Each structure stands twice: as C-alpha cells, then as structure tokens.
Coordinates of C-alpha atoms in Angstrom, one line a residue:
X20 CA 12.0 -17.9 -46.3
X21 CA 12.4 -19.5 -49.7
X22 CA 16.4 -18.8 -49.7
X23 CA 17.0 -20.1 -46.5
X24 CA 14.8 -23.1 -47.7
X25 CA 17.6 -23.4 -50.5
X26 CA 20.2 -23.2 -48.1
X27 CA 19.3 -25.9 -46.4
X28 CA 17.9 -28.2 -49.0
X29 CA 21.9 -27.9 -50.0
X30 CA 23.2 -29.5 -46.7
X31 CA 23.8 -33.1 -46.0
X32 CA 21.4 -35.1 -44.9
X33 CA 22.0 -35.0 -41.4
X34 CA 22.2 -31.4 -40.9
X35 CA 18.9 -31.0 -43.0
X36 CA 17.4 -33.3 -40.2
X37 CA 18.9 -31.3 -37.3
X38 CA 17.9 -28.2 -39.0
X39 CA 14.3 -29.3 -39.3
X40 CA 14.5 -29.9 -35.2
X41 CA 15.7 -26.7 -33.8
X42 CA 13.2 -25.1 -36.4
X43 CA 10.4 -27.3 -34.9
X44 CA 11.5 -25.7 -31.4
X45 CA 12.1 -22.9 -32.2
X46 CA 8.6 -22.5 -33.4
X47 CA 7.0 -24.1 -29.9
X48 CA 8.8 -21.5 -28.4
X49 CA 7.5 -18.8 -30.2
X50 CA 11.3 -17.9 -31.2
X51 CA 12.2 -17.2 -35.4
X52 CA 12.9 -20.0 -37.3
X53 CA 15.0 -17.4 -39.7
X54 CA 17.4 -17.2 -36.5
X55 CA 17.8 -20.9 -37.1
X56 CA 18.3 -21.5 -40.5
X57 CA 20.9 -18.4 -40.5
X58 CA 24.0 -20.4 -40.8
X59 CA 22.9 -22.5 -43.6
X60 CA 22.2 -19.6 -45.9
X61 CA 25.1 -17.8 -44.8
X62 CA 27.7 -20.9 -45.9
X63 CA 25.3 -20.6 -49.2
X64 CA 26.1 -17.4 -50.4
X65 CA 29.9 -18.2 -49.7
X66 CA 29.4 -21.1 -52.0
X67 CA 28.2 -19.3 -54.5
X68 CA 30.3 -16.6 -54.5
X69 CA 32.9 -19.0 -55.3
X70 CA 31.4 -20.4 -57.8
X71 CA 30.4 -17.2 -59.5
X72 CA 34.3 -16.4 -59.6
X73 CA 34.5 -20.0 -61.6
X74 CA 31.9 -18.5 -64.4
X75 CA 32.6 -18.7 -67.8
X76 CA 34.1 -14.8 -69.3
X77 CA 31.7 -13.3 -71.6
X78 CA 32.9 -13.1 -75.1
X79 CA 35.3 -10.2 -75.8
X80 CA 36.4 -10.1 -72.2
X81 CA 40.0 -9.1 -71.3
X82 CA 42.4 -11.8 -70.2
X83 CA 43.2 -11.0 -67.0
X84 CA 39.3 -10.7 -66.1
X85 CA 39.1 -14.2 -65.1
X86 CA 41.7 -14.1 -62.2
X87 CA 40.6 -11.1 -61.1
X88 CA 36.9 -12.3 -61.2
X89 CA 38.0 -15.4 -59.4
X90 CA 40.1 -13.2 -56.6
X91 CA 37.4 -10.5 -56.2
X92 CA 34.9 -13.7 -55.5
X93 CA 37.7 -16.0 -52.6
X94 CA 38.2 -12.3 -51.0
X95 CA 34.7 -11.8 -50.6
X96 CA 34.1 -15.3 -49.3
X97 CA 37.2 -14.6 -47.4
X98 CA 35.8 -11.8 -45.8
X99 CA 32.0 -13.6 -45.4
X100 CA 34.2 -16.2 -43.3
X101 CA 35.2 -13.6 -40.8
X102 CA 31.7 -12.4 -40.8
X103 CA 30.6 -15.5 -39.9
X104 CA 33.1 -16.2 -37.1
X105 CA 32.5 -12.7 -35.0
X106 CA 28.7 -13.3 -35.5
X107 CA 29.3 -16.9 -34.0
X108 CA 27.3 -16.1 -30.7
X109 CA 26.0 -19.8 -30.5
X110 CA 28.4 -21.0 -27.1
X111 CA 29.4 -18.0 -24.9
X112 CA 30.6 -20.2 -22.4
X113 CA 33.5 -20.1 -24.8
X114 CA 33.9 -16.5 -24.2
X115 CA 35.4 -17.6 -20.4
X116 CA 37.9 -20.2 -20.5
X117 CA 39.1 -20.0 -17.3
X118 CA 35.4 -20.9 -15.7
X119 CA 35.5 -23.6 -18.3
X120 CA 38.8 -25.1 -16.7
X121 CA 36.7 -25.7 -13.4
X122 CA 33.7 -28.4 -12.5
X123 CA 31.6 -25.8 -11.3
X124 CA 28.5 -26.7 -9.3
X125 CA 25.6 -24.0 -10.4
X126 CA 22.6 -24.6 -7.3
X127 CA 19.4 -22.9 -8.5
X128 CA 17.3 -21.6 -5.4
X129 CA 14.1 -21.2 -6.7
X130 CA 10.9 -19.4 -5.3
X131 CA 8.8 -16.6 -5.1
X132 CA 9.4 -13.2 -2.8
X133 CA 9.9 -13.7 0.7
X134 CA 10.8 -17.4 0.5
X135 CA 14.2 -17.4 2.1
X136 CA 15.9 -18.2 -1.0
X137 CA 18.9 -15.3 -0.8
X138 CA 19.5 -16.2 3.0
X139 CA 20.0 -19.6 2.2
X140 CA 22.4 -18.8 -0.3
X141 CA 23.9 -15.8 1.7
X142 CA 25.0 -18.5 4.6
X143 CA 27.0 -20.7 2.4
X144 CA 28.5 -17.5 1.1
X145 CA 29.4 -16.3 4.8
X146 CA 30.5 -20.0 6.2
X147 CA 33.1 -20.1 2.8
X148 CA 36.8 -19.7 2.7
X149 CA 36.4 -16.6 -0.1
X150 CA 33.0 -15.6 -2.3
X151 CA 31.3 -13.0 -4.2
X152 CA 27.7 -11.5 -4.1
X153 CA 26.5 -10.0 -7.2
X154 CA 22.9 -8.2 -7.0
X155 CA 21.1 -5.8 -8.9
X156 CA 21.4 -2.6 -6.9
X157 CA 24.2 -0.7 -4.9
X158 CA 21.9 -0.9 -2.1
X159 CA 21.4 -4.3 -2.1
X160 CA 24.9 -4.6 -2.3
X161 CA 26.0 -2.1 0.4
X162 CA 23.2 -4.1 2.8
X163 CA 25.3 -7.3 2.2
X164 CA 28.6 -5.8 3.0
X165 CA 27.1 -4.3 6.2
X166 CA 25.7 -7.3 7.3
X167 CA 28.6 -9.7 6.5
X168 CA 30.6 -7.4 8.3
X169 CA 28.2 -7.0 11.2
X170 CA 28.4 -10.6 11.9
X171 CA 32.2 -11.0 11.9
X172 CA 32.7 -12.1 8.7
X173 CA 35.2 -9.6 6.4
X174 CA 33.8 -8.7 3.2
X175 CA 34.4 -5.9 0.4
X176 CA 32.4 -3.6 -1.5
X177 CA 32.7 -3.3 -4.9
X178 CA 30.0 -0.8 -6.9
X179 CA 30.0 1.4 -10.0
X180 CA 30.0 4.3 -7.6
X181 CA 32.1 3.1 -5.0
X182 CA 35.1 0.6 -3.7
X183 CA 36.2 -0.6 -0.2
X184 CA 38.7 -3.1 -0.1
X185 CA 41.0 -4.5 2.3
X186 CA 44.1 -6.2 1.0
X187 CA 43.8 -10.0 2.2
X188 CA 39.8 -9.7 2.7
X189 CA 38.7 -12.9 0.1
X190 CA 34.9 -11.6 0.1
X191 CA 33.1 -9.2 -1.9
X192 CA 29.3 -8.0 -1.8
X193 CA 29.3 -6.2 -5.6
X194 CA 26.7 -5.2 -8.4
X195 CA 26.3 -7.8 -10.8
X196 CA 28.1 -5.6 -13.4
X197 CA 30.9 -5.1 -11.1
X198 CA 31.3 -8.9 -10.2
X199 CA 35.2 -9.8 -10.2
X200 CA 35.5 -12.5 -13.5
X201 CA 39.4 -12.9 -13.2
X202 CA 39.2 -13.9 -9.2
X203 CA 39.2 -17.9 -8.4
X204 CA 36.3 -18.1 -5.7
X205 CA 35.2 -20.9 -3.3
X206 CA 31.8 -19.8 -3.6
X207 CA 29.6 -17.0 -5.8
X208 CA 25.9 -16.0 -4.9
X209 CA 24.1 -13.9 -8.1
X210 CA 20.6 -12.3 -6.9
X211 CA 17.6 -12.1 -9.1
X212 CA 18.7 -14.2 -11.9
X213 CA 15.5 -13.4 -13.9
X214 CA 17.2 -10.3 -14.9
X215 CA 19.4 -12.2 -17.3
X216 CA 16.3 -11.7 -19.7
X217 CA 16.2 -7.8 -19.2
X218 CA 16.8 -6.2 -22.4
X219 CA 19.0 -3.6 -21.4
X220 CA 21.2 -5.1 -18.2
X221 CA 21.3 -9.1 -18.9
X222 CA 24.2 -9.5 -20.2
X223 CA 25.7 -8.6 -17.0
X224 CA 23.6 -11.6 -15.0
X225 CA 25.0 -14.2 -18.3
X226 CA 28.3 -13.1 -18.0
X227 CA 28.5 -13.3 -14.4
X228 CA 26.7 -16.8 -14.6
X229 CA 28.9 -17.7 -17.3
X230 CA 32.1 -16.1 -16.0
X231 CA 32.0 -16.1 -12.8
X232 CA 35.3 -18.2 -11.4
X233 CA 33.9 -20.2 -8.3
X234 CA 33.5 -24.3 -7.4
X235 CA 29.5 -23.3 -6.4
X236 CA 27.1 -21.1 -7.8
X237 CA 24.0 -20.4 -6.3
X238 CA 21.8 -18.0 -8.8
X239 CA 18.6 -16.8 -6.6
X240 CA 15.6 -15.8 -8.3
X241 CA 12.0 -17.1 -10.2
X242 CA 10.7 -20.6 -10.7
X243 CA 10.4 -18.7 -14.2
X244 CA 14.2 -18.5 -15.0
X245 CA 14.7 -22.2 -14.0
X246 CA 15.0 -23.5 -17.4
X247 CA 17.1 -21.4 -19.2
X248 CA 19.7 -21.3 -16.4
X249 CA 19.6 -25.2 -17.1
X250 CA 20.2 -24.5 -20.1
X251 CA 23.3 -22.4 -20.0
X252 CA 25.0 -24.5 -17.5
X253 CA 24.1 -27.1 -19.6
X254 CA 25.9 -25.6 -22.5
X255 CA 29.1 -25.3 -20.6
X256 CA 29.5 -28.1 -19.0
X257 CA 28.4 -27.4 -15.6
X258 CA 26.7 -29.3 -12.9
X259 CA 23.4 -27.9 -12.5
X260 CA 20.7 -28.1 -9.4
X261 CA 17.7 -26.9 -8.1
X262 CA 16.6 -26.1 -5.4
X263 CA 13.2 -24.8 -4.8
X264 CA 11.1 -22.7 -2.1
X265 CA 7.9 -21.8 -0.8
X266 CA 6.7 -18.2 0.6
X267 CA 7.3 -18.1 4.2
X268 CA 3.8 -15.6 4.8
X269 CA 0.6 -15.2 3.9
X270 CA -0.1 -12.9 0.9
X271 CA -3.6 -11.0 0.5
X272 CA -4.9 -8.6 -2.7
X273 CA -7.6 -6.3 -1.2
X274 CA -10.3 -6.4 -2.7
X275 CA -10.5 -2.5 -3.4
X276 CA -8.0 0.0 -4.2
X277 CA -7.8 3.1 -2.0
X278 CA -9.9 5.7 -4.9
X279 CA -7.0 7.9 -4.5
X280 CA -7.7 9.1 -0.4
X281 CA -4.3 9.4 1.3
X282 CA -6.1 9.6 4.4
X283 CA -6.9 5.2 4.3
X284 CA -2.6 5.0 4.5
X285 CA -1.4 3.3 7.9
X286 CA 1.1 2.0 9.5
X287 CA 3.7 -0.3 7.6
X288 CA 2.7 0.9 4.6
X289 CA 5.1 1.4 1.7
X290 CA 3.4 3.5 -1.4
X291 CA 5.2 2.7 -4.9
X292 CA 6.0 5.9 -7.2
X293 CA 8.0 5.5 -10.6
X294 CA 10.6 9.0 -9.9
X295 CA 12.4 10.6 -7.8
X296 CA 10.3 14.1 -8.3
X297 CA 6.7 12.2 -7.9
X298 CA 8.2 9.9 -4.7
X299 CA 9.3 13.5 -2.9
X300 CA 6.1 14.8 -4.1
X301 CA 3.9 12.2 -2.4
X302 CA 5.7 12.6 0.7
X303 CA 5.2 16.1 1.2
X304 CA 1.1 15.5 0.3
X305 CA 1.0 12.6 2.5
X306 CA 2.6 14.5 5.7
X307 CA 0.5 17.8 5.0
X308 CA -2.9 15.4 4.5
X309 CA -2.3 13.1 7.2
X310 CA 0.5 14.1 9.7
X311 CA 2.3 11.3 9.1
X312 CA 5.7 10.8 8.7
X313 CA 7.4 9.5 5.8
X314 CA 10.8 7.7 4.9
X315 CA 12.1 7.2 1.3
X316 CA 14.0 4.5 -0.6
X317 CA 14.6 4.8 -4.0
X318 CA 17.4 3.5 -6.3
X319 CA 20.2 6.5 -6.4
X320 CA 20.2 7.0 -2.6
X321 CA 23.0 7.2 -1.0
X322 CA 23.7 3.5 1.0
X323 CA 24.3 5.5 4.3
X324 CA 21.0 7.7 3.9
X325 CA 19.2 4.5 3.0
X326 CA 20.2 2.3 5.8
X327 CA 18.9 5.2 8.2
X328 CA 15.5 5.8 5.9
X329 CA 15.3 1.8 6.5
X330 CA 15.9 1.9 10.1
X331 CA 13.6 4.6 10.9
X332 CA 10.6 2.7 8.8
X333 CA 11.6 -0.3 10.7
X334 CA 11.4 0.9 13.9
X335 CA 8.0 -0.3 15.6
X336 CA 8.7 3.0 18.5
X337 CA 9.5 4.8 15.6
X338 CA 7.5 8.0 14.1
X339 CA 7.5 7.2 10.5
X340 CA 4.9 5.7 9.6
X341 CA 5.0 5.1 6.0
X342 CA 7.4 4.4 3.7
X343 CA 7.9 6.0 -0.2
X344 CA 9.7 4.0 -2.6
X345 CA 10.6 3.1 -5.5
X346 CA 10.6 -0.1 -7.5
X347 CA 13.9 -0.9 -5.5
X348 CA 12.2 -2.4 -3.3
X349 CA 11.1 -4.9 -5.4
X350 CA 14.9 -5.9 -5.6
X351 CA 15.2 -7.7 -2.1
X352 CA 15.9 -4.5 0.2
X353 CA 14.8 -5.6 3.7
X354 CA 12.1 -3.4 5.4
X355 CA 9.1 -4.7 7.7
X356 CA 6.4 -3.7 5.5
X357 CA 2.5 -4.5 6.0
X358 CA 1.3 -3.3 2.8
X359 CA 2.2 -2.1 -0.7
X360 CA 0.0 0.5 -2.0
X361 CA 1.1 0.7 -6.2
X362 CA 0.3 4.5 -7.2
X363 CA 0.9 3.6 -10.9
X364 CA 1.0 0.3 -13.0
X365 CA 3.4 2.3 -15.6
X366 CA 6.8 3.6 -15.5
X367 CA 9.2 5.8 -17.5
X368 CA 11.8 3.5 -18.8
X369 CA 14.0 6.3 -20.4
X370 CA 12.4 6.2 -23.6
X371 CA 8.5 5.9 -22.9
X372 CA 6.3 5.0 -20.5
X373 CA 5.2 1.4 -20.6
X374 CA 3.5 -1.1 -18.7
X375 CA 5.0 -3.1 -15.3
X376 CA 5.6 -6.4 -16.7
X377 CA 3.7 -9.2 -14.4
X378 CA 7.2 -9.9 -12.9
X379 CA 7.5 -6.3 -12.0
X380 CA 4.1 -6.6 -10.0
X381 CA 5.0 -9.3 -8.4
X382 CA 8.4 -8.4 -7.0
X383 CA 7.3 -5.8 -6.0
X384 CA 3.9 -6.6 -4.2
X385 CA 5.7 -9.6 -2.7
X386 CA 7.4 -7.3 -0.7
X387 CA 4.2 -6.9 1.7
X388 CA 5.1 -9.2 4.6
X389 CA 7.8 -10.5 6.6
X390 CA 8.8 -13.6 8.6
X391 CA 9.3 -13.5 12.3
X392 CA 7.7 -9.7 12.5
X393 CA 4.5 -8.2 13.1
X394 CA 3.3 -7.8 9.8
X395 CA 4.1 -11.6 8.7
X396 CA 0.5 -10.9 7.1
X397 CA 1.1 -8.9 4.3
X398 CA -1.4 -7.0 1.7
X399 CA -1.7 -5.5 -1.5
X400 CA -3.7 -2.5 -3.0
X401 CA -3.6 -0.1 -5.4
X402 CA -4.4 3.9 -4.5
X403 CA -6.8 4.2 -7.8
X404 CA -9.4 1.6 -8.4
X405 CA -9.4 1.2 -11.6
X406 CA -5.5 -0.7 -11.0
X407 CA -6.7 -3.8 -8.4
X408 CA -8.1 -5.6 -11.4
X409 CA -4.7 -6.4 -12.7
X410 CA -2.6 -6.4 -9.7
X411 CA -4.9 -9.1 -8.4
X412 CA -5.0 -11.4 -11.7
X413 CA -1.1 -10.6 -11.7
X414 CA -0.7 -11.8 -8.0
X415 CA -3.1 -14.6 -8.0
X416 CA -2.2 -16.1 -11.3
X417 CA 1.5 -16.4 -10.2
X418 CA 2.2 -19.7 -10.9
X419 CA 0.6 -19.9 -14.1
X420 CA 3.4 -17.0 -15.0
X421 CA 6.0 -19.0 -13.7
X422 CA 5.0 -21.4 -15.8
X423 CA 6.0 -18.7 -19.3
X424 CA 9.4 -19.9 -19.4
X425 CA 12.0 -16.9 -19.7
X426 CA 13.2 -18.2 -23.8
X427 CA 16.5 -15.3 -23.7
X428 CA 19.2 -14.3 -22.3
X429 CA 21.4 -11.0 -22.7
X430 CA 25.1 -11.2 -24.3
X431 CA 27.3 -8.5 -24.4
X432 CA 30.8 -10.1 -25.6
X433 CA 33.9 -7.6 -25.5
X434 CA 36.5 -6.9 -28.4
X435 CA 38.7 -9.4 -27.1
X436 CA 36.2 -12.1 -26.6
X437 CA 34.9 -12.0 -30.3
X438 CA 38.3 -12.0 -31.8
X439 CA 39.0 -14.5 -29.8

C-alpha cells in the first residue's frame, strides 16, 4: 500500500480528495481499496520512467547513451499508455454506442419467487410492436416462444443449440447470451438479473443490460440486485425505475426433514438432485420403493421432452406423481408443485463441490407453490435431517439477505470493444 500511497500523495489536490472517497467506499463495501488507487500508481510509474530517461549519464558513458536511455524510457511509457487504455474497464456502457444513442427506460421488477414479476414484464413484451426475452436457460426460453406463440402473438427462438426464425417476425424469446445487441427493439425483458453477479455467466446479463437496443427495459429478478442495476443505468445515462413485488402464496419450512425414507414423498412433490446420473438414479429408487411415478426436468433436456415431462407432472388426472429435477427449476420453469424436497445442499460446479449459496436455496425452494392452483400452499423440506437447519434460516431470513447488496458485476468486453 505504501506505493500507491505515493502515487496518490503526487496528484492534485482534488483528485487526492476524490481518491480518499471511493477508497472510504470502497472499504464500506468490503471491496479493495488497491482496485481504487490503481490508476494513480499506474500514471506514477509512467512518470518516472520518463524521468529516469532524463537522468544524468554516469561518467565514462558513451554519447549516444543518453538518447537511447531517453527513447528506451518514452517507449516504455508509450507502451504503459496502451496498457492503461485496454485495462480502462471503468464505463462499459462505452463499449455499446448505439444503446447509448437511445433514452432508454430500464424498469426494475423486483421480488421474491412466485411474485408475478416475469408475467408482468412478459405482457408488455407481448402487447409491443417488436421485443426480446433473454433468460437463463433454453428451456425457459423455448417455454416463452411456445407461449407467445400459443396466444397469437409471433415470436422467434433464438438458443446456443437451436434457431427458429421467421423473416418479418420482430420478436424473439432467446438465452441471455444469445440476446440480439445489433437489433433496435421497442421493448427487451432480461430474466433473473441477479445472475449478472455469477462468476462464470454475468457478463452475458451486463452486456445484455448494457447493450441491449430497446426504448424499455424491464430486468426481472431479486430485491438484492436492485442497487447495482441502479447503478449501471446510472452510469450510462439511463432512466432507471423500480418496481417492486410481493409473493403471491404462502411459503412453509417443515419443521423436519424426511431422515432419508422415500416412502413420506407425495403428491406434487418435486425432489432436487445436483446430476443427471443421481436425478435418473432417484427415479428408478423412488418408483421401485413407492410405485410412484416420476417425471424429470433438468437443464440439457430437450425443450420438446421437457414440455411433455412438465405436462404430465402438471396434470392433476395424471399418474406421475412426483417430479425429479434439477436446480433448473429454480430458474422460473412453470410446474404446479406442492413441495420441494432438497436431497443435497452442495453441488458440483465443474471444478468442486461447494455449497448452494443462500440465493440458490431460495430460488429454488420458492418454487413450492403456485397462484390460482391447488397447491397455492407450498412447503419446504429436506430428505436428511441434518439439512432443515439451514434451509430454514436460509428461507426465513430472506429479507435480511436481500438486504447484502450484490457489490459486482461480470464484464466480458470483445477485441473490438477494447481497442475501441
């Protein structure tokens, strides 16, 4: 810290002072102050290098060692300067100058699971003259594209793994990585904006937030992610509202978990697993142990197999009784479930296996419940024991989460965009 202390105790006085604030906040929010203070020692060390090419020659030096001591010195400062400009990530807004050009309108709906918040948002997007969707998961978007559709209303899908467009057709129901940057829209709907603090996927939610060419913006997702969302729209100049919401049911932790006995499962329940091998696995113990039938839901299913699994689930005549899934579900997907049985509070995340964050707990066990259905009552358990301690902190305690601020978001620039 002493050399960045230097480097700023060489500024002018009104930089020292605005230094000393964002250091202060930066600190409050638990961030680096090194981050900070960054630029200052970085314009240091080209100063000095400049000066050190100014040095007097030690006696006995050759002539020509002066200019060439003086033009090793503006090279490397020279090439600090370029340094400095592609590690400029202070204003991505920048990055998108087209979204710039417009007087966006960025509408926050706020609120928990099951609050209504992506509905609201989905029937601006379906009364507009042309939109985008931009979610998390295929399936997610493949279930907007089949309802838009269903009502009437033309739309296109647009997925990693799949496109169906329609020349003329202004609407598109797309992953948030997939979301169409270089199309002017009337209207653009992002799902679970919290994501835009995920380490490995949120630069896709910034850029689409960022990039995204439409008049409205409506970003769906936790009270938690209100603030920084603020604060990017902020940044580039947009118009910024919120709007927030309440959970439409009733919400209830048991007070037990289910000491691993498949045989306490009933009807509308939908039992969490982490992979593809233990979901499969639990369906086949399940059925032999309790004659049950099971449907499955988990992220790499196909959008056709899933919409049946869903429908079959759904079905209150129907003959499967419980559902297997993954943590998709904790995405938004739409299924009538009474309660969410967590088999594990842990998941592999390609590298290791680490803890569900409280977020993750919540998403997911929010899922238990739905408006205008028979199990508007939803519930919560775990199948060992030794898990319901945490789930029900987690579940109770959720607006005290909401109240830890999401402090990040995820950048990605392309080539282009940093030489730019």
């Amino acid at each position: 810290m002493d050399e960045f202390c230097t480097a700023v105790a060489e500024c002018t006085p009104a930089a020292q002072g605005a230094y000393r604030y964002e250091v202060l906040r930066a600190q409050a929010e638990g961030r680096r102050p090194e981050r900070v203070l960054m630029p200052a020692f970085l314009r240091l060390l080209r100063k000095r290098l400049l000066q050190a090419g100014r040095q007097p020659l030690p006696s006995g030096a050759a002539g020509g060692s002066r200019e060439t001591a003086a033009a090793s010195s503006a090279a490397a400062a020279e090439q600090l300067d370029i340094l400095l400009r592609l590690s400029d990530l202070r204003s991505p807004g920048e990055w998108y100058p087209e979204a710039r050009q417009l007087r966006r309108r960025v509408i926050m709906h706020a609120g928990p699971t099951n609050s209504g918040k992506t509905h609201h948002a989905l029937r601006r997007l379906r009364d507009c003259g042309s939109g985008v969707y931009a979610g998390p998961l295929r399936l997610l978007a493949h279930e907007v594209y089949e309802r838009l559709n269903g009502d009437g209303v033309a739309c296109n899908l647009l997925t990693g793994e799949e496109r169906r467009e329609t020349e003329g057709v202004p609407r598109w129901a797309a992953t948030v990585e997939m979301t169409p940057l270089g199309r002017r829209l009337e209207v653009a709907v992002i799902d679970e904006v919290q994501m835009l603090s995920d380490p490995q996927r949120g630069w896709a939610w910034t850029q689409a937030l960022l990039g995204v060419q439409a008049d409205e913006v409506h970003v769906c997702g936790e009270e938690a992610a209100v603030d920084l969302v603020r604060r990017l729209c902020e940044s580039s100049g947009d118009e910024f509202e919120v709007r927030r919401y309440q959970r439409l049911t009733p919400l209830e932790v048991e007070e037990t978990g289910m000491s691993g006995l498949l045989r306490r499962l009933r009807y509308g329940d939908c039992v969490i697993a982490f992979s593809r091998r233990a979901i499969f696995d639990l369906r086949r113990r399940i059925e032999e142990k309790t004659g049950a039938q099971c449907a499955v839901v988990y992220g790499n299913l196909p959008p056709e197999v899933r919409a049946e699994q869903a429908r079959l689930f759904n079905d209150p005549n129907g003959k499967h009784a419980v559902m297997i899934a993954s943590d998709a579900v904790g995405m938004g997907l739409n299924l009538n479930i009474r309660r969410v049985v967590f088999t594990s509070l842990a998941k592999f995340n390609g590298t290791e296996t680490v803890p569900l964050s409280d977020s993750q707990i919540r998403q997911i066990g929010g899922r238990a419940g739905r408006f205008r259905t028979a199990n508007e009552v939803g519930f919560v358990t775990t199948m060992h024991n030794a898990d319901i301690k945490r789930v029900r902190k987690v579940m109770e305690d959720g607006a005290a989460e909401n109240a830890r601020k999401l402090k990040s978001a995820g950048l990605f620039p392309t080539l282009e965009q940093v030489e730019r």
